[in-house]
Coordinates of C-alpha atoms and ligand atoms in Angstrom, one line a residue:
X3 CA -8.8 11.0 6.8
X4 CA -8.8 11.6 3.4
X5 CA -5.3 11.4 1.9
X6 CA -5.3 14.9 -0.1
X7 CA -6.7 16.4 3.2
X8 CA -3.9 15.0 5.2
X9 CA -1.2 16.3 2.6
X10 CA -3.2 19.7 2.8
X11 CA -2.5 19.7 6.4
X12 CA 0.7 18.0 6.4
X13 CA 2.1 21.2 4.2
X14 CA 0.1 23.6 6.1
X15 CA 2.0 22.1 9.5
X16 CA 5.2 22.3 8.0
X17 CA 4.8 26.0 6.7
X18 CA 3.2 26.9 10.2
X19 CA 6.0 25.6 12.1
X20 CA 8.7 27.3 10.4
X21 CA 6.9 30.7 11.0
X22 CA 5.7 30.2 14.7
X23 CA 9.6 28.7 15.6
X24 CA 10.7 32.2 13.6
X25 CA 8.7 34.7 14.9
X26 CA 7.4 33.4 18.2
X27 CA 9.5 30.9 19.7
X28 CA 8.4 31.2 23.4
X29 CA 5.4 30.0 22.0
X30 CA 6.9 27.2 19.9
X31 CA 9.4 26.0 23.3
X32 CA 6.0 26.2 25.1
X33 CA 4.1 23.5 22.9
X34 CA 7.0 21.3 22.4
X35 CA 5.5 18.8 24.4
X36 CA 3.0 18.0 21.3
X37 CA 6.0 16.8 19.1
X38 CA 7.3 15.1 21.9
X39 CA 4.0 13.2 22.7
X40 CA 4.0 12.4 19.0
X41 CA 7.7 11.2 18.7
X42 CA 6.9 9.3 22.0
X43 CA 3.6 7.1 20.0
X44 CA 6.1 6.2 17.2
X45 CA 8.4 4.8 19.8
X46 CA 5.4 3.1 21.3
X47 CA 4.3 1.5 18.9
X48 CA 7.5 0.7 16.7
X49 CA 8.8 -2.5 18.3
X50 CA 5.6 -4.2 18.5
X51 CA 4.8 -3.6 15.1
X52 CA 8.5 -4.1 13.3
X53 CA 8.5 -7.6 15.5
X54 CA 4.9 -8.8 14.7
X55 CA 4.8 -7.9 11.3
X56 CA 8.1 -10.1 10.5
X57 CA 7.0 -12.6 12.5
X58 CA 3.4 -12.1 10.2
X59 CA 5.6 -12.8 6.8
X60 CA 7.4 -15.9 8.3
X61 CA 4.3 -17.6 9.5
X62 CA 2.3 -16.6 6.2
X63 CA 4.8 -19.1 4.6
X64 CA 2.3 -21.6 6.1
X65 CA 5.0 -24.7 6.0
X66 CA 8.7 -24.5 6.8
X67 CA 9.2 -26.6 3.7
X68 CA 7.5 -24.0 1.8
X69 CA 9.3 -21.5 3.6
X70 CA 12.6 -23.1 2.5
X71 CA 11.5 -23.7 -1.3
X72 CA 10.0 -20.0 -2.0
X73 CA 10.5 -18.0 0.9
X74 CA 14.2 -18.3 0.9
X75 CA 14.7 -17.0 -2.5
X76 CA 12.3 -13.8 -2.4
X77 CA 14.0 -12.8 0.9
X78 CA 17.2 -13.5 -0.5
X79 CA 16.3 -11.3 -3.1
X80 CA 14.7 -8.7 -1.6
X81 CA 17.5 -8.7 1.3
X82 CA 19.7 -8.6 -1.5
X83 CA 18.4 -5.3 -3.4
X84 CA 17.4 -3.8 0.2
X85 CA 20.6 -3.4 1.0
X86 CA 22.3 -2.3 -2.2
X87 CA 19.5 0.0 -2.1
X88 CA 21.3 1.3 1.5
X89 CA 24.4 1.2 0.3
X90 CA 23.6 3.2 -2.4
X91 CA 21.9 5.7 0.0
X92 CA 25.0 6.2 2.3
X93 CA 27.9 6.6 -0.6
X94 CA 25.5 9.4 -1.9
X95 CA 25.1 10.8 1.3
X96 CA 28.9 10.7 2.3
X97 CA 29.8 12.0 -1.2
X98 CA 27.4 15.3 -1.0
X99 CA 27.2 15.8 3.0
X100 CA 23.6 17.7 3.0
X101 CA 24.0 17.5 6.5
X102 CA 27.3 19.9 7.0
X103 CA 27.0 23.8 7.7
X104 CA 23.7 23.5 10.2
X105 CA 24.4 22.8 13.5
X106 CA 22.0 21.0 15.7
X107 CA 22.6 21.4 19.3
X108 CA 21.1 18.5 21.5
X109 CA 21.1 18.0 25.6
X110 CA 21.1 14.3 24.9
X111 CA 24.4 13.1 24.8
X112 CA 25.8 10.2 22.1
X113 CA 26.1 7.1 24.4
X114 CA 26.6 5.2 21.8
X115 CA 29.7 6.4 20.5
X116 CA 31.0 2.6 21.6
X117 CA 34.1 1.3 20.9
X118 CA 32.8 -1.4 17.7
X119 CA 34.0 -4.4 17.2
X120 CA 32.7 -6.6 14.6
X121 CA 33.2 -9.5 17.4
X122 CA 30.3 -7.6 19.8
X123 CA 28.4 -6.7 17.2
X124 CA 28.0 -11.0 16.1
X125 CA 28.1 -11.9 19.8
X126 CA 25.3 -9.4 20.4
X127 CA 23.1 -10.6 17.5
X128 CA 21.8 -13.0 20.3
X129 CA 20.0 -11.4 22.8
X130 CA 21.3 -12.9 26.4
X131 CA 18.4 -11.1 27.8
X132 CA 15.4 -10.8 25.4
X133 CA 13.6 -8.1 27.9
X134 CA 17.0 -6.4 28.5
X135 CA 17.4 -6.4 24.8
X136 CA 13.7 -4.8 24.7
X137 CA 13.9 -2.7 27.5
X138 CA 17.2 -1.3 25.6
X139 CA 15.6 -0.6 21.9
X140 CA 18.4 -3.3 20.3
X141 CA 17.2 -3.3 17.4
X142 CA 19.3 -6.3 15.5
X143 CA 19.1 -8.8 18.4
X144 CA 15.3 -8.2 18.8
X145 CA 14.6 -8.9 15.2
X146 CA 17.0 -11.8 14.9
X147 CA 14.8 -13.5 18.2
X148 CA 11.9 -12.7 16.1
X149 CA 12.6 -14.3 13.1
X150 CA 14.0 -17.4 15.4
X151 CA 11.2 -17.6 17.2
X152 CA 8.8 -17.5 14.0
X153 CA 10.7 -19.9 12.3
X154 CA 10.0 -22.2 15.6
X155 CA 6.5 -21.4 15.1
X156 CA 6.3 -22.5 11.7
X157 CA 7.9 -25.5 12.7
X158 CA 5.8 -27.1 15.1
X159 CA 2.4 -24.9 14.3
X160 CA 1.0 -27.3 11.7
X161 CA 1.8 -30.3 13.1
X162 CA 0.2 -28.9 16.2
X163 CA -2.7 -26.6 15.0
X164 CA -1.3 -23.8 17.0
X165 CA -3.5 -20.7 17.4
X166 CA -0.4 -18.3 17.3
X167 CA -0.5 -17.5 13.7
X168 CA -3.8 -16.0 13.8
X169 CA -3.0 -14.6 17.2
X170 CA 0.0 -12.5 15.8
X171 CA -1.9 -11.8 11.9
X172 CA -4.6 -10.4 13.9
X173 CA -2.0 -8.3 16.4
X174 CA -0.7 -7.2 13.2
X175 CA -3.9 -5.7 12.3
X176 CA -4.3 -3.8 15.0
X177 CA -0.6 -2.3 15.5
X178 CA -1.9 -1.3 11.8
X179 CA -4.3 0.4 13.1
X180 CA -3.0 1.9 16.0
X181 CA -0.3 3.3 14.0
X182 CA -2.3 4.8 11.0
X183 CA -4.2 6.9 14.4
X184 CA -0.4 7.9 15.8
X185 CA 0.2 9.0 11.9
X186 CA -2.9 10.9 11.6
X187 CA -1.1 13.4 14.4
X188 CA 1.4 13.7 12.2
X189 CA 0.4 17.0 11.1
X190 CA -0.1 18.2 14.8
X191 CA 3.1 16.6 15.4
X192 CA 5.4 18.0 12.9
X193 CA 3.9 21.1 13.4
X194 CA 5.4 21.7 17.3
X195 CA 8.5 19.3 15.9
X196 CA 9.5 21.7 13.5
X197 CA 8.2 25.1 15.1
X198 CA 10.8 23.7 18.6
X199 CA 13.3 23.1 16.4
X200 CA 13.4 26.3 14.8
X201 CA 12.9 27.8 18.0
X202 CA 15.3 26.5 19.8
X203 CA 18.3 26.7 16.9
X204 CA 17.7 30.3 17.1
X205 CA 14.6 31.6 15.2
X206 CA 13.6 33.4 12.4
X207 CA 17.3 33.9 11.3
X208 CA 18.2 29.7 11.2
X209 CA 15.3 29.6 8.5
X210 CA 16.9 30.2 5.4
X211 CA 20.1 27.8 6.4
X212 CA 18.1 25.0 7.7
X213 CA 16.1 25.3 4.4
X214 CA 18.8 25.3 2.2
X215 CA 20.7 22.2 3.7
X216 CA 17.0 20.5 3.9
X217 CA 17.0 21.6 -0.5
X218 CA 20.3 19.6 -0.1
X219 CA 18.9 16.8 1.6
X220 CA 16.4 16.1 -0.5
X221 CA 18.4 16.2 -3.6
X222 CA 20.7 13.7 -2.0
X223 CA 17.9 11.1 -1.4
X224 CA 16.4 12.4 -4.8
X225 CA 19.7 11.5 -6.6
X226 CA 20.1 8.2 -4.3
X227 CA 16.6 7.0 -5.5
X228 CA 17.0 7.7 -9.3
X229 CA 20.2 5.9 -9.5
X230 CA 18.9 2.8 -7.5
X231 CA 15.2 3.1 -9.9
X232 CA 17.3 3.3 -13.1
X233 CA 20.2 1.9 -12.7
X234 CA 20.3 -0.9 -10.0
X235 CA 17.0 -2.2 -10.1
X236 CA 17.1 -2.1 -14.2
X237 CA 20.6 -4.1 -14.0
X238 CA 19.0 -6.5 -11.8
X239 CA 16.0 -7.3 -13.9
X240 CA 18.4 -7.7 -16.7
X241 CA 20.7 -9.6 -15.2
X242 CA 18.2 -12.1 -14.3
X243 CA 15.6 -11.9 -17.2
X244 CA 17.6 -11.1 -20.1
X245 CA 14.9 -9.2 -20.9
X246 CA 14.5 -4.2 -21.9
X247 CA 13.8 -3.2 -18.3
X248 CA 12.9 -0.2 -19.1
X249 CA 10.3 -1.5 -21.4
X250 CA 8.8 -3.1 -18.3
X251 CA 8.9 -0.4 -16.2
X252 CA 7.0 1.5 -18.6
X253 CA 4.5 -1.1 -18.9
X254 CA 4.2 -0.9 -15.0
X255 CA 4.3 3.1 -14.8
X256 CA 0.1 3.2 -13.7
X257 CA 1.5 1.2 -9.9
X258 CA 4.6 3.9 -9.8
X259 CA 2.0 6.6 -10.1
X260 CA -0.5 5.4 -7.7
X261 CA 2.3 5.0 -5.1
X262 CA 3.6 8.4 -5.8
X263 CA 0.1 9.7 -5.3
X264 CA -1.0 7.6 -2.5
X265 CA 2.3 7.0 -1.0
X266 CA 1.6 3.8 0.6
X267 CA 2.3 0.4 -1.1
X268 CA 0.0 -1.5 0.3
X269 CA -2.9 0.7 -1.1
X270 CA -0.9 0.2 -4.5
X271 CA -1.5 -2.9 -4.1
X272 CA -4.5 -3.9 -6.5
X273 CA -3.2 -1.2 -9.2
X274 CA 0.2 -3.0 -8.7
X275 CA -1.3 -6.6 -9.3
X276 CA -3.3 -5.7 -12.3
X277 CA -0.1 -3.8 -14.1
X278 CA 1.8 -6.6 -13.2
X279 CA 0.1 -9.6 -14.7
X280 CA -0.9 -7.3 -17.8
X281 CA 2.8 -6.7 -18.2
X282 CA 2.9 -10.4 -18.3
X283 CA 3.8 -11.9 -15.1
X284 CA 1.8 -14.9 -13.8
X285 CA -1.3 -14.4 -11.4
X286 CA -0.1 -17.2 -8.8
X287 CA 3.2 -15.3 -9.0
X288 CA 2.0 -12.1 -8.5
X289 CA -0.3 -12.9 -5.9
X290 CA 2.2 -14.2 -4.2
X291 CA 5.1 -12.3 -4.3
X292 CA 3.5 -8.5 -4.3
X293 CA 1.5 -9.0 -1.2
X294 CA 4.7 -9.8 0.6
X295 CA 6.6 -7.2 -1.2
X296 CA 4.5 -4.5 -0.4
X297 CA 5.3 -5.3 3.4
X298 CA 8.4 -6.5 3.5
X299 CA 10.8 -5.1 0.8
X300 CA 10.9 -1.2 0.8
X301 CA 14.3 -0.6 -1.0
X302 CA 13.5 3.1 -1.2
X303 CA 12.2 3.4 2.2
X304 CA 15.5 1.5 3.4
X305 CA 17.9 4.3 1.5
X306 CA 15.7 7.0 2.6
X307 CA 16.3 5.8 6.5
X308 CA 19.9 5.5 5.6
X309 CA 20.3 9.1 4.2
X310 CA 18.4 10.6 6.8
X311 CA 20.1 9.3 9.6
X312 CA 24.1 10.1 8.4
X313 CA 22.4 13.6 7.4
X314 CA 21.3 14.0 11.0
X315 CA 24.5 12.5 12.1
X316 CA 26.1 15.6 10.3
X317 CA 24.0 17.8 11.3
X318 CA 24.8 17.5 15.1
X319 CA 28.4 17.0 14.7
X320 CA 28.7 13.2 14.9
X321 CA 31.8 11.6 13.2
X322 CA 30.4 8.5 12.3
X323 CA 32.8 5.2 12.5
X324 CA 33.2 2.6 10.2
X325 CA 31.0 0.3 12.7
X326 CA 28.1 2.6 12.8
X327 CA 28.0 2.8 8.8
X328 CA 27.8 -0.8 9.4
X329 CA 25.4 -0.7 11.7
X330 CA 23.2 1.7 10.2
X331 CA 23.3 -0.4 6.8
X332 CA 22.1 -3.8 8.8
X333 CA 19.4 -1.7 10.8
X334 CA 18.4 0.6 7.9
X335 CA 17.5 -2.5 5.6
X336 CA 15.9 -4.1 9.0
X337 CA 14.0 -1.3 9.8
X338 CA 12.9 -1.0 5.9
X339 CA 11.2 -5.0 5.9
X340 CA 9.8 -4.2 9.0
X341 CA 8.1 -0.7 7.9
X342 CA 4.2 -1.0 7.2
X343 CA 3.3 -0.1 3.3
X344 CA 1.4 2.6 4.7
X345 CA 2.1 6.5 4.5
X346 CA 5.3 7.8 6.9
X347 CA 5.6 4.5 8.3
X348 CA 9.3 4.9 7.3
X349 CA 9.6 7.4 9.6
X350 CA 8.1 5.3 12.5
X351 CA 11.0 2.7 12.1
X352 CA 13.8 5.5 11.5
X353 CA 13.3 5.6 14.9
X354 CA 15.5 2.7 15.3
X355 CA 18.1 3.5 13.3
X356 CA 18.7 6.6 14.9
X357 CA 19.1 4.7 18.5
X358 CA 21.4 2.2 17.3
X359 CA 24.1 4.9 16.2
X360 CA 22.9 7.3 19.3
X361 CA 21.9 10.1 16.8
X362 CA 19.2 12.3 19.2
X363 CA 15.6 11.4 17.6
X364 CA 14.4 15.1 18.4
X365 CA 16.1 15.7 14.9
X366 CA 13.2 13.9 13.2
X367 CA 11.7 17.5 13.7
X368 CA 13.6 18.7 10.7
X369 CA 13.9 16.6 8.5
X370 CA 9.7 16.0 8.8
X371 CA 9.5 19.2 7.0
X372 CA 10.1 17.8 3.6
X373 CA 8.9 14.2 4.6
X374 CA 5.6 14.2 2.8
X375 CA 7.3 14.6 -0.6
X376 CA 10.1 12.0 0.1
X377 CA 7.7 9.4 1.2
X378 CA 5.7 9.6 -1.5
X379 CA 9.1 9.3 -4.0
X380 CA 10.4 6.6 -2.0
X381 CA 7.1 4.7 -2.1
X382 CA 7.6 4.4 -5.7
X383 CA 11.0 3.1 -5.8
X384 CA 9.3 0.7 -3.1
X385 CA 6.6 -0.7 -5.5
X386 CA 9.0 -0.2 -8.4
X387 CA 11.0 -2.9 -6.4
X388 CA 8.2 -5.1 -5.7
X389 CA 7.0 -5.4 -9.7
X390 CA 10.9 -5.9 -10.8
X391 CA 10.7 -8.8 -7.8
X392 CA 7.4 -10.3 -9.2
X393 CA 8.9 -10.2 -12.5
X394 CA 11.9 -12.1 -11.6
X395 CA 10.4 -14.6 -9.5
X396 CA 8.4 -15.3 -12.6
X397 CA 10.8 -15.9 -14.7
X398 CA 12.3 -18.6 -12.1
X399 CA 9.4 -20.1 -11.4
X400 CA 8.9 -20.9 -15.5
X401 CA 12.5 -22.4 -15.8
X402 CA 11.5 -24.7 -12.5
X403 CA 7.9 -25.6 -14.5
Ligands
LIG9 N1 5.1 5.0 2.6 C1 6.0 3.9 2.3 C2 5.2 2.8 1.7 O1 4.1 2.6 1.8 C3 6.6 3.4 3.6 C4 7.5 4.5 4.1 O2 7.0 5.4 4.8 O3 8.7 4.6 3.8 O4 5.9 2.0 0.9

């Protein structure tokens, strides 16, 4: 589908489902089972593709050794500016609560109001029971068996000639592809999402509240976003180059652009290469480092996931502990590397984040309303990332020549 087509009927599903969930929510309560059928293909296809496309970034490292003497360092570093990215994402989040004064009412209730310990929480990084782990959407355990196993892979593949790197690249393709057709509903989707929503909070009279806490929502991640795109990632290209960040970015503003209109950083991708290496950063660099970026590090998709969930948190009431913050910043940067660059794959892997806290995933439905202009903001913060990255790995990579 053409991407202004599918921003044409992304809006027009928004719009429609706030006036059908006004003004006639038997209808709305009676279609809901679109938006669940939707909600239920992101689940589908979530841990399949979150698992194989880490395990796809590991094995592209070709060598452990190689793995050790690059891909160490630009994981470090975009684990590293991931999760200051989150960080950032919940202080703003918790200083201006969006997410107080609408009340979400849910049947599902919060199992997961556990008692935390940060003792379970290291014990459980190791699944027992990799199925049970599966079976039970845990999130952190799943991906840490991933990137165990991967490593394993890498290990023995080359000595071996195993088949299982193109076996899981080629999977990766096609979880792709399966979820670019789930996102193509999304119009559909969000449509009945937001129309039951609205429905069942009460009609045409919850409108203007849940609009003006959503206006407060996206100001928060708005805000969140600036500060990490001015401030962090400029302090961190500093830090490590010496060199005017804002000079740079300027000099990279055509890739910003392009992901703010396309909102998918892997479609950036050849606008992002060619700013990049005309701002000055090496070819072998850049062909090495933005490929992987544009998969793996997603700082604005990771504080996006972040706000989103303490906002729904809010929003139905949850007090949130000191373990779930902690939770939700280890899954929220997880769920970021393993979000495809494509459009509203974020959303697709907020699905986790919300089940590791126990926040009820029907509230997706609201907070889809204002998704297609978020995404496209938080893809540019994404590539923004990625060219600050290439830049920096540059830089190294002279001193080491
Ligand atoms: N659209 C984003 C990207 O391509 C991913 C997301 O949905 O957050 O970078």
């Amino acid at each position: 589908m053409h991407s202004k087509n599918f921003l044409f009927f992304m809006i027009a599903g928004v719009i429609l489902g706030f006036i059908v969930g006004g003004y006639l929510p038997g209808f709305a309560l009676a279609t809901s089972f679109i938006g669940e059928l939707f909600l239920n293909g992101l689940k589908m296809v979530v841990l399949p593709l979150i698992t194989v496309s880490i395990a796809n970034s590991i094995l592209n490292m070709k060598s452990l050794e190689r793995f050790k003497r690059i891909g160490i360092k630009t994981f470090l570093y975009y684990t590293l500016t991931t999760s200051i990215a989150v960080g950032i994402g919940i202080i703003t989040v918790i200083l201006l609560k969006p997410g107080e004064g609408i009340s979400l009412k849910t049947e599902t209730p919060f199992q997961k109001e556990v008692n935390f310990s940060i003792h379970d929480l290291i014990v459980n990084l190791l699944p027992p029971n990799i199925f049970e782990a599966l079976a039970e959407f845990n999130v952190l355990p799943i991906i840490v068996a991933t990137i165990l196993l991967s490593l394993a892979i890498l290990s023995v593949e080359w000595k071996r000639d195993l088949q299982l790197h193109k076996l899981i690249s080629e999977l990766d393709i096609a979880l792709l592809k399966l979820t670019e057709w789930i996102i193509k509903f999304a119009p559909i989707g969000i449509f009945s999402l937001i129309a039951s929503k609205i429905a069942s909070m009460g009609g045409a009279e919850t409108i203007v509240p849940v609009l003006y806490s959503l206006g407060k929502y996206v100001l928060t991640v708005l805000i969140a976003l600036l500060i990490h795109a001015f401030v962090v990632l400029p302090a961190v290209y500093y830090v490590f180059t010496t060199k005017n960040p804002y000079s740079y970015i300027g000099k990279v503003k055509e890739a910003l652009l392009t992901a703010f209109a396309t909102a998918s950083s892997s479609a950036t991708l050849p606008v992002t290469l060619k700013s990049v290496t005309a701002a000055g950063v090496k070819r072998t660099v850049a062909e090495f480092t933005l490929p992987l970026g544009a998969t793996i590090n997603m700082d604005g998709t990771a504080l996006y996931e972040a706000v989103a969930v303490v906002f729904l948190a809010e929003a139905y009431g949850i007090d949130l502990s000191m373990g779930q913050y902690l939770i939700i910043f280890l899954t929220a940067t997880l769920a970021a590397i393993g979000a495809a660059g494509i459009p509203e794959a974020g959303l697709v892997t907020m699905v986790l984040v919300l089940q590791s806290v126990g926040v009820p995933q029907e509230g997706v439905g609201l907070i889809l309303a204002v998704d297609w202009f978020l995404d496209r903001c938080r893809t540019a913060v994404n590539v923004l990332g990625d060219t600050i990255g290439a830049a920096i790995v540059d830089r190294y990579s002279k001193l080491e020549a």
